[in-house]
mmCIF file of C-alpha atoms in Angstrom:
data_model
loop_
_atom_site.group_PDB
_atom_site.id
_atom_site.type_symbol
_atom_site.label_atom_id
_atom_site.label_comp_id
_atom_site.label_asym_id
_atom_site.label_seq_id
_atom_site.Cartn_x
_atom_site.Cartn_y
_atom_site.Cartn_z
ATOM 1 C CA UNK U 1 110.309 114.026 73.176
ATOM 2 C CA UNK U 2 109.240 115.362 76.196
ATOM 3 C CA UNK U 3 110.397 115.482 79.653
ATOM 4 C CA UNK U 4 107.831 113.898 81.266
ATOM 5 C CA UNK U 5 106.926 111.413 78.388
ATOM 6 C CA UNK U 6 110.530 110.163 78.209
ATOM 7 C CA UNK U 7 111.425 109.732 82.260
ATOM 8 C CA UNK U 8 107.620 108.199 83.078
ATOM 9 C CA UNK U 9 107.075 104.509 83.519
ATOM 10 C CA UNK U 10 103.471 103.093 84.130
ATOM 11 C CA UNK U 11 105.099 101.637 87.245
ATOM 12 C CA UNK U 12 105.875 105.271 88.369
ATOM 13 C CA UNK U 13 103.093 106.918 86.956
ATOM 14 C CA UNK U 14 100.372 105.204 88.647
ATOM 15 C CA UNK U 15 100.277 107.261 91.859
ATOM 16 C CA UNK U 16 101.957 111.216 92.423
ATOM 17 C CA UNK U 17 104.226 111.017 89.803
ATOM 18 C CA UNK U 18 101.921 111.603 87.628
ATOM 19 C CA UNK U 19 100.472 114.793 89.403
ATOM 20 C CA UNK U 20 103.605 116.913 88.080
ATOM 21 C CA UNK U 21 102.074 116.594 84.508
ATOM 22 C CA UNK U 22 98.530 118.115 85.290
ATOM 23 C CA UNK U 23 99.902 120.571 87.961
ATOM 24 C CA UNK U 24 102.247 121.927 86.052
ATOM 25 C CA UNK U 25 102.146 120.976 82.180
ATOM 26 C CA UNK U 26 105.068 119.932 79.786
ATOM 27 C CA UNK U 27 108.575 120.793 79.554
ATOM 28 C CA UNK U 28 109.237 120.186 76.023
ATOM 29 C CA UNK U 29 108.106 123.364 74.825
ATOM 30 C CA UNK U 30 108.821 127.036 75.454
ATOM 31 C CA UNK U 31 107.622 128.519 79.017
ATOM 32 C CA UNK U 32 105.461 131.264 77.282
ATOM 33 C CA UNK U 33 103.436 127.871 75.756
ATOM 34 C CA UNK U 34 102.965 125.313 78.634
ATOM 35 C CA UNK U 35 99.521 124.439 79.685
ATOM 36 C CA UNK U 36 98.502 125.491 82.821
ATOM 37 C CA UNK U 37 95.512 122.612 84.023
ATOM 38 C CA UNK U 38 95.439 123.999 87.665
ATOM 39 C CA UNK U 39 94.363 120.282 89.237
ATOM 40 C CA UNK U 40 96.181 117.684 91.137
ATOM 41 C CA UNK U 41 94.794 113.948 90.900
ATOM 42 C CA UNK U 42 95.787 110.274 91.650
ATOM 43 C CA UNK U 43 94.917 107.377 89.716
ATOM 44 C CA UNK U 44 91.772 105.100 90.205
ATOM 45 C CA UNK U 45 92.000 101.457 91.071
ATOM 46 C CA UNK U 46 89.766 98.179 91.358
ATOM 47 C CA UNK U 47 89.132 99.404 94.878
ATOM 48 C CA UNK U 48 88.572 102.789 94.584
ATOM 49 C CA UNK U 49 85.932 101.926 91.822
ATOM 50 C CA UNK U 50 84.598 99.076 93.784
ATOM 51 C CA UNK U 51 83.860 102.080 96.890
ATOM 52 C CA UNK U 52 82.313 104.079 94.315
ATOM 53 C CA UNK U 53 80.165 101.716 92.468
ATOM 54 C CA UNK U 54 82.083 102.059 89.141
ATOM 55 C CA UNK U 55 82.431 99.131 87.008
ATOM 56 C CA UNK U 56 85.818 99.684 85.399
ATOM 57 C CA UNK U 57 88.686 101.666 87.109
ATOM 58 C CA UNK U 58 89.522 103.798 84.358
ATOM 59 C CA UNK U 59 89.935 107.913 84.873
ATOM 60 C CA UNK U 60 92.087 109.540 87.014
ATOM 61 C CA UNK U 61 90.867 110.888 90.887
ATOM 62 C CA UNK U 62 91.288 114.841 91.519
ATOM 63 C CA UNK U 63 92.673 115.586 95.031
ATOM 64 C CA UNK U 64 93.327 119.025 95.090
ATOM 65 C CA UNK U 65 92.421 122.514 92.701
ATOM 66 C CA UNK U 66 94.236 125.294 92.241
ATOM 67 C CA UNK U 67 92.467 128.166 93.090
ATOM 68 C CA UNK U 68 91.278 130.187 90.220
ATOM 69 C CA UNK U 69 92.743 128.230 87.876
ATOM 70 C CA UNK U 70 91.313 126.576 84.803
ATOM 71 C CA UNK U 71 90.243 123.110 86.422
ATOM 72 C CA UNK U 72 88.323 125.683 88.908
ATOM 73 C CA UNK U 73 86.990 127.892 86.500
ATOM 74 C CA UNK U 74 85.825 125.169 84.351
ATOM 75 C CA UNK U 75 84.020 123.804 87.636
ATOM 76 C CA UNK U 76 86.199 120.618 88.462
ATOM 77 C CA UNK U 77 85.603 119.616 92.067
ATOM 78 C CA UNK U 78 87.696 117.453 94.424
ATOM 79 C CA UNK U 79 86.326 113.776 94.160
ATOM 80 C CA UNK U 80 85.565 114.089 90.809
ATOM 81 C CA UNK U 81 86.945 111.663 88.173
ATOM 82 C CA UNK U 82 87.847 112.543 85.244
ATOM 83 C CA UNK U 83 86.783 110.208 82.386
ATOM 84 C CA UNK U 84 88.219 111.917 79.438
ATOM 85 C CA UNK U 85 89.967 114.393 78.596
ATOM 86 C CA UNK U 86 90.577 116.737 75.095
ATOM 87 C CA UNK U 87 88.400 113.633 73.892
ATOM 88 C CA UNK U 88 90.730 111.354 74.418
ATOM 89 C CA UNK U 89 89.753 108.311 77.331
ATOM 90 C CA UNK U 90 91.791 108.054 80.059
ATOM 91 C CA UNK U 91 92.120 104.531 80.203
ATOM 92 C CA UNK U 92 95.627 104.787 81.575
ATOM 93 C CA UNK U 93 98.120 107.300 83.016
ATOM 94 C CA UNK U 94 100.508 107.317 79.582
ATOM 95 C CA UNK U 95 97.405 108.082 77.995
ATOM 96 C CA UNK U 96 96.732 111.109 80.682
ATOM 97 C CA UNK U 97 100.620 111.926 80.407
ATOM 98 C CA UNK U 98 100.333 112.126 76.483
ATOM 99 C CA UNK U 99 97.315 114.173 76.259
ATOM 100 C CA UNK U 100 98.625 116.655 78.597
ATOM 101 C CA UNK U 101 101.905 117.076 76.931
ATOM 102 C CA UNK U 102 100.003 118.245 73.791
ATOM 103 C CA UNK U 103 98.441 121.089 75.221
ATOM 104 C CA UNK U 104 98.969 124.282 75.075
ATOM 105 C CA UNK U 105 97.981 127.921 76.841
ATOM 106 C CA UNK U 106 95.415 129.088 74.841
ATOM 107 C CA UNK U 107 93.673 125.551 74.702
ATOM 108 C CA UNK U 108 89.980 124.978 74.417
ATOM 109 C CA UNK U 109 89.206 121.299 75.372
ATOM 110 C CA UNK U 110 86.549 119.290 76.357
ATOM 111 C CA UNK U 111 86.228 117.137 80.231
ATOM 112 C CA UNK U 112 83.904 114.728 80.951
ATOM 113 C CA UNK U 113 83.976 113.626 84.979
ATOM 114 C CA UNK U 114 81.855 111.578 87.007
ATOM 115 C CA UNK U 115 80.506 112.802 89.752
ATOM 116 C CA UNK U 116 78.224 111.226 92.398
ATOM 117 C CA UNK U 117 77.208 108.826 89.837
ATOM 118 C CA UNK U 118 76.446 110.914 87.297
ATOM 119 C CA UNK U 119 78.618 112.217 84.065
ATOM 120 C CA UNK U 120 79.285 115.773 83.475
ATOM 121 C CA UNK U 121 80.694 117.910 80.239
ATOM 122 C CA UNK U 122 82.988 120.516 81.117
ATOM 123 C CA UNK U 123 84.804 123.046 79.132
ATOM 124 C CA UNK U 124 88.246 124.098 79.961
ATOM 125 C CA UNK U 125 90.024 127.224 79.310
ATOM 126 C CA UNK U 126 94.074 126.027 79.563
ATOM 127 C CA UNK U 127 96.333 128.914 80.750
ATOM 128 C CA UNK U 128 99.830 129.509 80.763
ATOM 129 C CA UNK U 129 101.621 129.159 84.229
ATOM 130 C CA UNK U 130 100.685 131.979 86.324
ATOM 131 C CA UNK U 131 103.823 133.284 88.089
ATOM 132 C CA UNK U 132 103.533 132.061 91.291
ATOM 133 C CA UNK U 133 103.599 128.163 90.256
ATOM 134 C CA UNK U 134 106.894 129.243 88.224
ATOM 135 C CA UNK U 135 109.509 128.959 91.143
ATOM 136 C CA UNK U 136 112.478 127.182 90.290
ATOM 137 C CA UNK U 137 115.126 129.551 91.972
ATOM 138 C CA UNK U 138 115.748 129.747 95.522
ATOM 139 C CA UNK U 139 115.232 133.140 97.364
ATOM 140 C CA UNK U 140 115.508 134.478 100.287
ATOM 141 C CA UNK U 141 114.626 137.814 101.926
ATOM 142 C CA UNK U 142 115.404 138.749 105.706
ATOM 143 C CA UNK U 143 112.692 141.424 107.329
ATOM 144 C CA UNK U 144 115.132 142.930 110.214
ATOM 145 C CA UNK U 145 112.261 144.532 111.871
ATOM 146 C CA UNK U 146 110.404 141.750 112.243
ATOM 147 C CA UNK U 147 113.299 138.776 112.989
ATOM 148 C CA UNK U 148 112.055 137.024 110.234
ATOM 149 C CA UNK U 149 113.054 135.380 107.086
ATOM 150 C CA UNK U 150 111.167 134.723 103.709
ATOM 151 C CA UNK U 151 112.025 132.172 101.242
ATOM 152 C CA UNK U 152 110.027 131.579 98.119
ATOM 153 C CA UNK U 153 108.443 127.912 97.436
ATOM 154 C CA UNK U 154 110.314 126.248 94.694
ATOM 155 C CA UNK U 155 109.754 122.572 94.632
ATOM 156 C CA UNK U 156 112.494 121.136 96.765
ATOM 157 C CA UNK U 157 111.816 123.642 99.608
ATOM 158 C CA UNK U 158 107.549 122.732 99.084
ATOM 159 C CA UNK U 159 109.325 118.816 99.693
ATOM 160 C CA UNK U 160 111.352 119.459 102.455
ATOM 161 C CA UNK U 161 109.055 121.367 104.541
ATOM 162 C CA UNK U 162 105.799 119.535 103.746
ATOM 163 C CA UNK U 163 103.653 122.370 102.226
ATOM 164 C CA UNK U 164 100.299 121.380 100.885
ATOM 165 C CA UNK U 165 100.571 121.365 96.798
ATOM 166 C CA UNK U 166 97.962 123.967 95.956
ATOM 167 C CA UNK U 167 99.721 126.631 98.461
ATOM 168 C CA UNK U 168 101.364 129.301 96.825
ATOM 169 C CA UNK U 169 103.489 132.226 98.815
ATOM 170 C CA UNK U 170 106.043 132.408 100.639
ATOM 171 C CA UNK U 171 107.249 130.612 103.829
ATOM 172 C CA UNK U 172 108.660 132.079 106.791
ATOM 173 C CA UNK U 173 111.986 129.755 107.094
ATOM 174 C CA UNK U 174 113.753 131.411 109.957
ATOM 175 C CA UNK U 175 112.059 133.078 113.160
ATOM 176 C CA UNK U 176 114.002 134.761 115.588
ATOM 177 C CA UNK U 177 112.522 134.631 119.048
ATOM 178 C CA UNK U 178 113.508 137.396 120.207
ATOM 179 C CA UNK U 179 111.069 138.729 118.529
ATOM 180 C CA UNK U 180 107.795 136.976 119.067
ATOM 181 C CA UNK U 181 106.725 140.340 120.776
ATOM 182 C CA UNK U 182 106.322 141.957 117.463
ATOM 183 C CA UNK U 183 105.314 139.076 115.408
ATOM 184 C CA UNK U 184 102.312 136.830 114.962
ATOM 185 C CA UNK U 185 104.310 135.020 112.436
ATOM 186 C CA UNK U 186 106.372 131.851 113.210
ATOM 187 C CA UNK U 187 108.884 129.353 111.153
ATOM 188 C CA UNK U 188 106.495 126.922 108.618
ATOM 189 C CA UNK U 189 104.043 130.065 107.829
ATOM 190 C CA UNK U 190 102.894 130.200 104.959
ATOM 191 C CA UNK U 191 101.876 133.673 104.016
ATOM 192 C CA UNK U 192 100.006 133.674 100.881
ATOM 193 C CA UNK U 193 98.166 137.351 100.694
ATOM 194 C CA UNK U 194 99.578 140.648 101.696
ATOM 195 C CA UNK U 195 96.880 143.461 102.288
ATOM 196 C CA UNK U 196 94.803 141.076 99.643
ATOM 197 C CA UNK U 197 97.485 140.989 97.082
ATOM 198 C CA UNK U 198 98.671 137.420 96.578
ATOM 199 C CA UNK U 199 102.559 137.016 97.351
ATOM 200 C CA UNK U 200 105.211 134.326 95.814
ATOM 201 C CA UNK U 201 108.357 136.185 95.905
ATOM 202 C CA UNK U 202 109.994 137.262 99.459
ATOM 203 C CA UNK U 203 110.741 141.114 98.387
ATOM 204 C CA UNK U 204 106.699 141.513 97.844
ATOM 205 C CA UNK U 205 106.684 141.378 101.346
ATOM 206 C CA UNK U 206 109.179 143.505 102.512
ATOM 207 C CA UNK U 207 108.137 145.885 99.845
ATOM 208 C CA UNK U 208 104.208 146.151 101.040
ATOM 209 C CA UNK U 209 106.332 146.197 104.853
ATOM 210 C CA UNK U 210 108.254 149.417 103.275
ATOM 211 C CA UNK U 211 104.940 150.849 101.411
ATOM 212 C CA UNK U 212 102.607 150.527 104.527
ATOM 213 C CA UNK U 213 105.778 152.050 106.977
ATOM 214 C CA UNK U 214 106.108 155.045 104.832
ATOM 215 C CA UNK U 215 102.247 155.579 104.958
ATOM 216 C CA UNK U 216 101.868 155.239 108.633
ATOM 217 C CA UNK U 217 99.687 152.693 108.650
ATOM 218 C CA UNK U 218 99.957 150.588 112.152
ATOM 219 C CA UNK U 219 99.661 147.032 110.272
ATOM 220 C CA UNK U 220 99.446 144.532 107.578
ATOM 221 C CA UNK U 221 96.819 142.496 106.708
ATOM 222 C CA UNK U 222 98.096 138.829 106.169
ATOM 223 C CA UNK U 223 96.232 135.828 104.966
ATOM 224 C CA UNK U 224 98.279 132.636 106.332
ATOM 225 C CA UNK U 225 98.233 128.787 105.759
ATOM 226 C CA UNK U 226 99.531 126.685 108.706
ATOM 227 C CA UNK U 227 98.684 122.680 109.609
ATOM 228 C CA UNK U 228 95.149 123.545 111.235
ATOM 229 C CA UNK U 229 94.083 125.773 108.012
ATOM 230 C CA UNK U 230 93.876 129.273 106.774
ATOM 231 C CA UNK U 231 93.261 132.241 108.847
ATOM 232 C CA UNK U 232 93.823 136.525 108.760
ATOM 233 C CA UNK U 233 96.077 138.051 111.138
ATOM 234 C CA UNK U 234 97.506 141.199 111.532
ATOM 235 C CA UNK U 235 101.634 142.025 111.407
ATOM 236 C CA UNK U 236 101.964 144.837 113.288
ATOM 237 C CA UNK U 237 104.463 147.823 111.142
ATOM 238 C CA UNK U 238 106.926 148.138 114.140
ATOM 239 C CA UNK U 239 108.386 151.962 114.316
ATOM 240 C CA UNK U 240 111.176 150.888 116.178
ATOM 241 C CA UNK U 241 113.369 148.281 115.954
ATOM 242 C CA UNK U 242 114.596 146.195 118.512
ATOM 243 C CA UNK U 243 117.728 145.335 117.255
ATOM 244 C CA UNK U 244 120.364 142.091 117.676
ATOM 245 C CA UNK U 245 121.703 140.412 114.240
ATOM 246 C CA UNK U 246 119.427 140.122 111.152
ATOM 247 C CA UNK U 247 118.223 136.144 111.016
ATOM 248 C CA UNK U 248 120.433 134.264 109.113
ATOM 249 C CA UNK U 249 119.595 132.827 105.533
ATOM 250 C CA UNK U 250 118.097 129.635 105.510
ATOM 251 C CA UNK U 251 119.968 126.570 103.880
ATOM 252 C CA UNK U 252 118.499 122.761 102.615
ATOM 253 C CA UNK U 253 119.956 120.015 104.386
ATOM 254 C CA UNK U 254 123.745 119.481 102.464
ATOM 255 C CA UNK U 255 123.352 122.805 100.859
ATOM 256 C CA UNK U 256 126.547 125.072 100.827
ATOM 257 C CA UNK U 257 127.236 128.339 101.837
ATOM 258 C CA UNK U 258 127.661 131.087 99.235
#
């Protein structure tokens, strides 16, 4: 039995519980074989049909896409609902949690939403988990230069610092600021392209740092996600240090030292 299909109660699975199973696929089979829907959604109640002028409350609400992914590619919007999916009605969020678990990468299935009143076939392409939603292991990676330190965004850290689902990089978790001279960057960043290249791991960064140093190039280009949205700055390639101690790793709340 599956992970998800033996821990989920319709109690629990009525709200963001649920989300883990379309965001990220089941657990039951190998990693190479987990579907990949790329879509995070709620479920639909007597009052959120009521406000839209459905009937029934049946479907399930998406909130957020991945970008690129399959519910993207496949042309799922936010605010749609998604009636059925693989063929199978999705009169309840077992029934959402059991359809998901059976699918694989490699997929072909069919979605029918509604959208402004009106009901739209869709045809998704499911992938296997591209290998920036695949962080289950903490790491860290300290840029001396700049006073900073990167940690990759497993799921606890995502949690504890309040990082919008559908961002993927990696978050700047200590700033030193003694160095906020050199640095645009500051503690909560999250830094999701490098010079266009997407990032999830903290040694992509500090090897594009290393790359564009060795070129003489005088900066980086960095796209960034903080609370008020997404914007492009530039991280200066300093030639010469300033110096002081290297930021120190950065721990969870009751974590240990190692």
């Amino acid at each position: 039995m599956c992970f998800f299909a033996a821990r989920f109660r319709p109690a629990q699975v009525f709200g963001i519980v649920a989300l883990y199973v379309i965001a990220f696929g089941a657990t039951c089979v190998n990693a190479d074989e987990r579907g990949f829907l790329g879509m995070q959604v709620q479920g639909n109640s007597p009052k959120i049909a009521a406000a839209m002028g459905i009937d029934t409350a049946i479907g399930v609400l998406v909130r957020d896409i991945s970008v690129d992914g399959p519910a993207a590619t496949a042309g799922i919007a936010r605010g749609d609902i998604i009636l059925s999916l693989h063929g199978v009605t999705l009169d309840t969020f077992e029934r959402l949690v059991q359809v998901a678990g059976e699918l694989r990468a490699g997929d072909e299935i069919d979605v029918l939403v509604l959208r402004l009143g009106k009901k739209i076939k869709l045809k998704m392409a499911v992938s296997g988990w591209p290998d920036g939603w695949q962080i289950e292991k903490s790491a860290f990676a300290a840029q001396p230069d700049l006073g900073l330190t990167f940690a990759a965004l497993t799921p606890k850290l995502r949690k504890h610092l309040g990082i919008r689902w559908g961002s993927v990089g990696i978050v700047v978790s200590v700033f030193n600021d003694m160095f906020a001279g050199v640095t645009p960057l500051r503690r909560g960043d999250v830094v999701l392209q490098v010079n266009q290249q997407r990032v999830w791991q903290p040694q992509q960064f500090l090897d594009a740092y290393a790359k564009a140093k060795e070129q003489g190039r005088p900066s980086l280009l960095l796209l960034v996600e903080r609370n008020d949205g997404f914007k492009y700055i530039l991280q200066p390639i300093v030639s010469e240090p300033i110096g002081g101690p290297a930021p120190p790793a950065f721990k969870l709340p009751g974590q240990q030292g190692g």
